[in-house]
Amino acid sequence: MRKQVIFSGLILAFSCAPKPSNEENTLAQITDPEVMKYAVSGKILYENYCGNCHQPDGKGLGKLIPPLRDSDYFKESVHRTVWIIRHGQVGEITVNGEKYNQEMPANPNLKPLDISQITTYLYNIWDLKEGVITASEVEDYLKTRPENY
């Protein structure tokens, strides 16, 4: 009887333990402290400004909103991503072979530091390792429209 109780307790303990999830936007894979400083704030900003449409896991909304996670379009250009965050996106784009034509609103009130934190966060999770994208880099990116926009 005692062994049964102990065994049942062990099963209960293991079944209630948190499960690792590869679906989360995780900061755990970031090891560089400088990147982490930006990414922590970037995660909060992403959740407030981007996550409602692109979803917390970055996988988008079906055929309506394109994914960021595992996205060829996103990985192709940090410059374009910065530009789109600030100025929005209108017109058809192709992401991972799928066509999307939903307007993304501009975020003119986000400061270069905010965009820096968001992009540092996004480009350092999901097995990406871009390092810190600084506010001065964001300012430079915002001076000229990217060719591939």
PDB file of C-alpha atoms in Angstrom:
ATOM      1  CA  MET A   1       0.000   0.000   0.000  1.00  0.00           C
ATOM      2  CA  ARG A   2       2.778   2.405   0.947  1.00  0.00           C
ATOM      3  CA  LYS A   3       4.588   1.717  -2.353  1.00  0.00           C
ATOM      4  CA  GLN A   4       1.374   2.440  -4.231  1.00  0.00           C
ATOM      5  CA  VAL A   5       1.007   5.817  -2.520  1.00  0.00           C
ATOM      6  CA  ILE A   6       4.632   6.735  -3.245  1.00  0.00           C
ATOM      7  CA  PHE A   7       4.320   5.579  -6.856  1.00  0.00           C
ATOM      8  CA  SER A   8       1.078   7.551  -7.300  1.00  0.00           C
ATOM      9  CA  GLY A   9       2.751  10.606  -5.782  1.00  0.00           C
ATOM     10  CA  LEU A  10       5.667  10.353  -8.211  1.00  0.00           C
ATOM     11  CA  ILE A  11       3.334  10.041 -11.187  1.00  0.00           C
ATOM     12  CA  LEU A  12       1.375  13.059 -10.002  1.00  0.00           C
ATOM     13  CA  ALA A  13       4.538  15.106  -9.478  1.00  0.00           C
ATOM     14  CA  PHE A  14       5.910  14.360 -12.944  1.00  0.00           C
ATOM     15  CA  SER A  15       2.598  14.939 -14.672  1.00  0.00           C
ATOM     16  CA  CYS A  16       2.284  18.380 -13.061  1.00  0.00           C
ATOM     17  CA  ALA A  17       5.820  19.477 -13.887  1.00  0.00           C
ATOM     18  CA  PRO A  18       6.082  22.232 -16.501  1.00  0.00           C
ATOM     19  CA  LYS A  19       6.689  20.923 -19.979  1.00  0.00           C
ATOM     20  CA  PRO A  20       9.375  22.484 -22.158  1.00  0.00           C
ATOM     21  CA  SER A  21       7.865  24.198 -25.155  1.00  0.00           C
ATOM     22  CA  ASN A  22       9.539  25.032 -28.408  1.00  0.00           C
ATOM     23  CA  GLU A  23       6.489  27.099 -29.310  1.00  0.00           C
ATOM     24  CA  GLU A  24       7.235  29.918 -26.895  1.00  0.00           C
ATOM     25  CA  ASN A  25       9.189  33.057 -27.615  1.00  0.00           C
ATOM     26  CA  THR A  26      11.928  32.106 -25.245  1.00  0.00           C
ATOM     27  CA  LEU A  27      14.658  34.267 -23.862  1.00  0.00           C
ATOM     28  CA  ALA A  28      16.328  31.175 -22.393  1.00  0.00           C
ATOM     29  CA  GLN A  29      18.351  30.518 -25.535  1.00  0.00           C
ATOM     30  CA  ILE A  30      19.989  33.972 -25.368  1.00  0.00           C
ATOM     31  CA  THR A  31      23.344  33.743 -23.603  1.00  0.00           C
ATOM     32  CA  ASP A  32      24.897  37.138 -24.409  1.00  0.00           C
ATOM     33  CA  PRO A  33      24.097  39.583 -21.552  1.00  0.00           C
ATOM     34  CA  GLU A  34      24.101  42.604 -23.898  1.00  0.00           C
ATOM     35  CA  VAL A  35      21.601  40.929 -26.226  1.00  0.00           C
ATOM     36  CA  MET A  36      19.517  39.930 -23.215  1.00  0.00           C
ATOM     37  CA  LYS A  37      19.267  43.564 -22.021  1.00  0.00           C
ATOM     38  CA  TYR A  38      17.656  44.551 -25.316  1.00  0.00           C
ATOM     39  CA  ALA A  39      15.638  41.364 -25.760  1.00  0.00           C
ATOM     40  CA  VAL A  40      13.857  41.511 -22.395  1.00  0.00           C
ATOM     41  CA  SER A  41      12.346  44.902 -23.275  1.00  0.00           C
ATOM     42  CA  GLY A  42      11.862  43.772 -26.868  1.00  0.00           C
ATOM     43  CA  LYS A  43       9.729  40.831 -25.775  1.00  0.00           C
ATOM     44  CA  ILE A  44       7.391  43.147 -23.862  1.00  0.00           C
ATOM     45  CA  LEU A  45       7.181  45.558 -26.806  1.00  0.00           C
ATOM     46  CA  TYR A  46       6.555  42.648 -29.213  1.00  0.00           C
ATOM     47  CA  GLU A  47       3.730  41.378 -27.025  1.00  0.00           C
ATOM     48  CA  ASN A  48       2.183  44.879 -26.894  1.00  0.00           C
ATOM     49  CA  TYR A  49       2.616  45.956 -30.521  1.00  0.00           C
ATOM     50  CA  CYS A  50       3.079  42.841 -32.664  1.00  0.00           C
ATOM     51  CA  GLY A  51       1.911  39.701 -30.884  1.00  0.00           C
ATOM     52  CA  ASN A  52      -1.808  40.271 -31.362  1.00  0.00           C
ATOM     53  CA  CYS A  53      -1.503  39.791 -35.125  1.00  0.00           C
ATOM     54  CA  HIS A  54       1.718  37.814 -35.512  1.00  0.00           C
ATOM     55  CA  GLN A  55       0.830  35.788 -32.385  1.00  0.00           C
ATOM     56  CA  PRO A  56       2.971  35.187 -29.302  1.00  0.00           C
ATOM     57  CA  ASP A  57       4.676  32.243 -31.026  1.00  0.00           C
ATOM     58  CA  GLY A  58       5.396  34.307 -34.172  1.00  0.00           C
ATOM     59  CA  LYS A  59       3.454  31.949 -36.439  1.00  0.00           C
ATOM     60  CA  GLY A  60       0.962  34.528 -37.721  1.00  0.00           C
ATOM     61  CA  LEU A  61      -2.756  34.046 -38.328  1.00  0.00           C
ATOM     62  CA  GLY A  62      -3.272  31.394 -40.979  1.00  0.00           C
ATOM     63  CA  LYS A  63      -3.606  32.898 -44.456  1.00  0.00           C
ATOM     64  CA  LEU A  64      -4.343  36.371 -43.078  1.00  0.00           C
ATOM     65  CA  ILE A  65      -1.195  37.470 -41.195  1.00  0.00           C
ATOM     66  CA  PRO A  66       2.210  36.096 -42.217  1.00  0.00           C
ATOM     67  CA  PRO A  67       4.496  34.334 -39.777  1.00  0.00           C
ATOM     68  CA  LEU A  68       7.734  35.832 -38.519  1.00  0.00           C
ATOM     69  CA  ARG A  69       9.017  32.583 -37.067  1.00  0.00           C
ATOM     70  CA  ASP A  70      10.693  30.376 -39.694  1.00  0.00           C
ATOM     71  CA  SER A  71       9.866  33.031 -42.319  1.00  0.00           C
ATOM     72  CA  ASP A  72      12.108  33.466 -45.351  1.00  0.00           C
ATOM     73  CA  TYR A  73      10.783  37.016 -45.794  1.00  0.00           C
ATOM     74  CA  PHE A  74      11.642  37.974 -42.201  1.00  0.00           C
ATOM     75  CA  LYS A  75      15.083  36.341 -42.190  1.00  0.00           C
ATOM     76  CA  GLU A  76      16.075  37.978 -45.492  1.00  0.00           C
ATOM     77  CA  SER A  77      16.510  41.558 -44.266  1.00  0.00           C
ATOM     78  CA  VAL A  78      16.783  43.268 -40.890  1.00  0.00           C
ATOM     79  CA  HIS A  79      16.673  46.606 -42.753  1.00  0.00           C
ATOM     80  CA  ARG A  80      13.301  45.737 -44.312  1.00  0.00           C
ATOM     81  CA  THR A  81      11.932  44.506 -40.970  1.00  0.00           C
ATOM     82  CA  VAL A  82      12.910  47.775 -39.275  1.00  0.00           C
ATOM     83  CA  TRP A  83      11.329  49.755 -42.119  1.00  0.00           C
ATOM     84  CA  ILE A  84       8.083  47.764 -41.971  1.00  0.00           C
ATOM     85  CA  ILE A  85       7.802  48.125 -38.191  1.00  0.00           C
ATOM     86  CA  ARG A  86       8.022  51.920 -38.534  1.00  0.00           C
ATOM     87  CA  HIS A  87       6.232  52.514 -41.858  1.00  0.00           C
ATOM     88  CA  GLY A  88       3.910  49.523 -42.171  1.00  0.00           C
ATOM     89  CA  GLN A  89       3.347  47.289 -45.182  1.00  0.00           C
ATOM     90  CA  VAL A  90       0.748  47.591 -47.943  1.00  0.00           C
ATOM     91  CA  GLY A  91       0.371  45.230 -50.863  1.00  0.00           C
ATOM     92  CA  GLU A  92       0.970  41.595 -51.575  1.00  0.00           C
ATOM     93  CA  ILE A  93       4.031  39.812 -50.220  1.00  0.00           C
ATOM     94  CA  THR A  94       5.123  36.194 -50.480  1.00  0.00           C
ATOM     95  CA  VAL A  95       6.263  34.440 -47.315  1.00  0.00           C
ATOM     96  CA  ASN A  96       7.441  30.833 -47.481  1.00  0.00           C
ATOM     97  CA  GLY A  97       5.685  30.479 -50.841  1.00  0.00           C
ATOM     98  CA  GLU A  98       2.326  31.767 -49.523  1.00  0.00           C
ATOM     99  CA  LYS A  99       0.839  35.082 -50.654  1.00  0.00           C
ATOM    100  CA  TYR A 100      -0.399  37.583 -48.064  1.00  0.00           C
ATOM    101  CA  ASN A 101      -2.156  40.860 -48.774  1.00  0.00           C
ATOM    102  CA  GLN A 102      -3.208  42.177 -45.375  1.00  0.00           C
ATOM    103  CA  GLU A 103      -2.064  45.695 -44.550  1.00  0.00           C
ATOM    104  CA  MET A 104       0.275  46.021 -41.588  1.00  0.00           C
ATOM    105  CA  PRO A 105      -0.186  49.347 -39.821  1.00  0.00           C
ATOM    106  CA  ALA A 106       2.716  51.716 -39.318  1.00  0.00           C
ATOM    107  CA  ASN A 107       4.106  52.367 -35.849  1.00  0.00           C
ATOM    108  CA  PRO A 108       5.343  55.964 -36.155  1.00  0.00           C
ATOM    109  CA  ASN A 109       5.367  56.463 -32.376  1.00  0.00           C
ATOM    110  CA  LEU A 110       7.922  53.721 -31.757  1.00  0.00           C
ATOM    111  CA  LYS A 111      11.320  55.254 -31.122  1.00  0.00           C
ATOM    112  CA  PRO A 112      14.495  53.807 -32.683  1.00  0.00           C
ATOM    113  CA  LEU A 113      15.367  52.280 -29.303  1.00  0.00           C
ATOM    114  CA  ASP A 114      11.969  50.522 -29.180  1.00  0.00           C
ATOM    115  CA  ILE A 115      12.453  49.128 -32.689  1.00  0.00           C
ATOM    116  CA  SER A 116      15.998  48.149 -31.744  1.00  0.00           C
ATOM    117  CA  GLN A 117      14.719  46.172 -28.774  1.00  0.00           C
ATOM    118  CA  ILE A 118      11.945  44.467 -30.767  1.00  0.00           C
ATOM    119  CA  THR A 119      14.256  43.464 -33.600  1.00  0.00           C
ATOM    120  CA  THR A 120      17.020  42.359 -31.231  1.00  0.00           C
ATOM    121  CA  TYR A 121      14.472  40.142 -29.501  1.00  0.00           C
ATOM    122  CA  LEU A 122      13.057  38.674 -32.715  1.00  0.00           C
ATOM    123  CA  TYR A 123      16.401  38.140 -34.413  1.00  0.00           C
ATOM    124  CA  ASN A 124      17.840  36.283 -31.410  1.00  0.00           C
ATOM    125  CA  ILE A 125      15.094  33.761 -30.660  1.00  0.00           C
ATOM    126  CA  TRP A 126      13.907  30.855 -32.806  1.00  0.00           C
ATOM    127  CA  ASP A 127      17.547  29.799 -33.312  1.00  0.00           C
ATOM    128  CA  LEU A 128      18.533  33.129 -34.878  1.00  0.00           C
ATOM    129  CA  LYS A 129      21.704  34.785 -33.606  1.00  0.00           C
ATOM    130  CA  GLU A 130      21.924  38.316 -35.020  1.00  0.00           C
ATOM    131  CA  GLY A 131      23.225  39.915 -31.831  1.00  0.00           C
ATOM    132  CA  VAL A 132      22.261  43.417 -30.732  1.00  0.00           C
ATOM    133  CA  ILE A 133      20.607  45.603 -33.343  1.00  0.00           C
ATOM    134  CA  THR A 134      21.410  49.039 -31.963  1.00  0.00           C
ATOM    135  CA  ALA A 135      19.271  52.164 -32.003  1.00  0.00           C
ATOM    136  CA  SER A 136      21.881  53.860 -34.219  1.00  0.00           C
ATOM    137  CA  GLU A 137      21.627  50.977 -36.717  1.00  0.00           C
ATOM    138  CA  VAL A 138      17.844  51.390 -36.668  1.00  0.00           C
ATOM    139  CA  GLU A 139      18.241  55.136 -37.301  1.00  0.00           C
ATOM    140  CA  ASP A 140      20.484  54.350 -40.290  1.00  0.00           C
ATOM    141  CA  TYR A 141      17.987  51.793 -41.632  1.00  0.00           C
ATOM    142  CA  LEU A 142      15.177  54.338 -41.343  1.00  0.00           C
ATOM    143  CA  LYS A 143      17.033  56.889 -43.512  1.00  0.00           C
ATOM    144  CA  THR A 144      16.531  54.915 -46.713  1.00  0.00           C
ATOM    145  CA  ARG A 145      13.790  52.656 -47.941  1.00  0.00           C
ATOM    146  CA  PRO A 146      15.133  49.121 -48.441  1.00  0.00           C
ATOM    147  CA  GLU A 147      15.458  47.895 -52.024  1.00  0.00           C
ATOM    148  CA  ASN A 148      13.496  44.744 -51.298  1.00  0.00           C
ATOM    149  CA  TYR A 149      10.510  46.543 -49.718  1.00  0.00           C
TER     150      TYR A 149
END
